[in-house]
Coordinates of C-alpha atoms in Angstrom, one line a residue:
M1 CA -44.4 42.8 -6.9
A2 CA -46.9 40.3 -8.4
K3 CA -49.2 41.5 -11.1
S4 CA -52.9 41.6 -10.5
P5 CA -55.0 39.0 -12.4
R6 CA -56.2 41.7 -14.7
D7 CA -52.7 42.7 -15.7
Q8 CA -51.5 39.2 -16.4
T9 CA -51.0 38.0 -20.0
P10 CA -52.2 34.6 -21.1
A11 CA -48.6 33.5 -21.0
D12 CA -48.3 34.7 -17.3
L13 CA -51.5 32.7 -16.4
L14 CA -50.2 29.6 -18.1
G15 CA -46.8 29.9 -16.4
D16 CA -48.6 30.2 -13.0
E17 CA -50.7 27.1 -13.8
L18 CA -47.6 25.1 -14.9
M19 CA -45.8 26.2 -11.6
A20 CA -48.8 24.9 -9.6
E21 CA -48.8 21.6 -11.4
K22 CA -45.1 21.1 -10.8
A23 CA -45.5 21.8 -7.1
S24 CA -48.5 19.4 -7.0
A25 CA -46.5 16.7 -8.7
L26 CA -43.6 17.2 -6.3
G27 CA -45.9 16.8 -3.3
R28 CA -47.6 13.7 -4.7
L29 CA -44.3 12.0 -5.6
G30 CA -42.8 12.9 -2.3
R31 CA -45.7 11.3 -0.5
G32 CA -45.4 8.2 -2.7
L33 CA -41.7 7.9 -1.7
E34 CA -42.6 8.3 1.9
Q35 CA -45.2 5.5 1.7
A36 CA -42.8 3.2 -0.2
L37 CA -40.1 3.7 2.4
A38 CA -42.5 3.3 5.2
A39 CA -43.7 -0.1 3.8
L40 CA -40.0 -1.2 3.4
R41 CA -39.2 -0.2 7.0
A42 CA -42.4 -1.9 8.3
H43 CA -41.4 -5.1 6.5
D44 CA -37.9 -5.0 8.0
A45 CA -39.3 -4.3 11.5
T46 CA -41.5 -7.4 11.5
P47 CA -40.1 -10.6 13.0
G48 CA -38.7 -12.7 10.2
G49 CA -38.9 -9.7 7.8
A50 CA -35.4 -10.3 6.4
G51 CA -35.8 -14.1 6.4
A52 CA -35.7 -16.5 3.6
G53 CA -38.2 -17.6 0.9
D54 CA -41.3 -15.6 0.1
T55 CA -40.4 -12.7 2.5
R56 CA -37.1 -12.2 0.7
Q57 CA -38.9 -11.9 -2.6
S58 CA -41.6 -9.5 -1.1
R59 CA -38.8 -7.4 0.3
A60 CA -37.1 -7.2 -3.1
V61 CA -40.4 -5.9 -4.5
L62 CA -40.6 -3.3 -1.7
V63 CA -37.0 -2.2 -2.5
D64 CA -37.8 -1.9 -6.2
T65 CA -41.0 0.0 -5.5
A66 CA -39.1 2.5 -3.3
A67 CA -36.4 2.8 -5.8
H68 CA -38.9 3.6 -8.6
A69 CA -40.6 6.2 -6.3
L70 CA -37.2 7.8 -5.6
W71 CA -36.3 7.9 -9.3
M72 CA -39.6 9.5 -10.2
L73 CA -39.2 12.2 -7.5
M74 CA -35.6 12.8 -8.6
V75 CA -36.7 13.3 -12.3
Q76 CA -39.5 15.7 -11.3
R77 CA -37.2 17.7 -9.1
E78 CA -34.7 18.0 -11.9
A79 CA -37.5 19.2 -14.2
C80 CA -38.2 21.9 -11.6
G81 CA -34.5 22.9 -11.6
L82 CA -33.6 21.1 -8.3
R83 CA -30.5 19.2 -9.4
D84 CA -28.9 18.2 -6.1
A85 CA -30.4 14.9 -4.9
R86 CA -28.2 14.7 -1.8
A87 CA -30.7 16.7 0.3
L88 CA -33.5 14.5 -1.0
V89 CA -31.7 11.3 0.0
R90 CA -30.8 12.7 3.4
D91 CA -34.2 14.2 4.2
Y92 CA -36.1 11.1 3.3
A93 CA -33.4 8.8 4.9
V94 CA -33.3 6.7 1.7
P95 CA -31.3 3.4 2.3
A96 CA -28.3 2.8 0.2
E97 CA -29.8 -0.3 -1.5
V98 CA -32.8 1.8 -2.6
Q99 CA -30.5 4.5 -3.9
A100 CA -28.5 1.9 -5.9
R101 CA -31.6 0.6 -7.6
A102 CA -33.0 4.1 -8.5
G103 CA -33.3 4.4 -12.2
A104 CA -32.6 0.7 -12.9
V105 CA -34.8 -1.0 -15.4
L106 CA -36.9 -3.4 -13.3
T107 CA -38.5 -5.5 -15.9
S108 CA -37.7 -6.5 -19.5
P109 CA -39.3 -4.2 -22.1
V110 CA -42.7 -5.2 -23.3
P111 CA -42.6 -6.1 -27.0
V112 CA -44.3 -3.7 -29.2
K113 CA -47.2 -5.1 -31.3
R114 CA -46.9 -3.9 -34.9
S115 CA -49.9 -3.1 -36.9
R116 CA -50.3 -4.9 -40.2
R117 CA -51.6 -1.8 -41.8
G118 CA -48.9 0.7 -40.9
P119 CA -45.4 1.0 -42.4
F120 CA -43.8 0.0 -39.1

């Protein structure tokens, strides 16, 4: 049985707030993955969508975007204790090429500018 708000300790209230934030993040990241996958599917459904040249490059960007969205959702789910990604991949119908790119470093690291004042 849940405690009434008067009986909750500050730690209980903080725990409830953290749980709500985790749920909100899961929903937001799930919608982001849905949008990225929808954009990829729409691109593939257009005539000449898998053609050469610029469309091939734009498709690669869409695949990378979907892979990044998948990776972010997988990380958030793991932070919530949901460790099995198979259901996620199945429920969202994630293509194999997107799965293969999830977690990949998509760009070279940005060089860090060092301050002349600090020791580093």
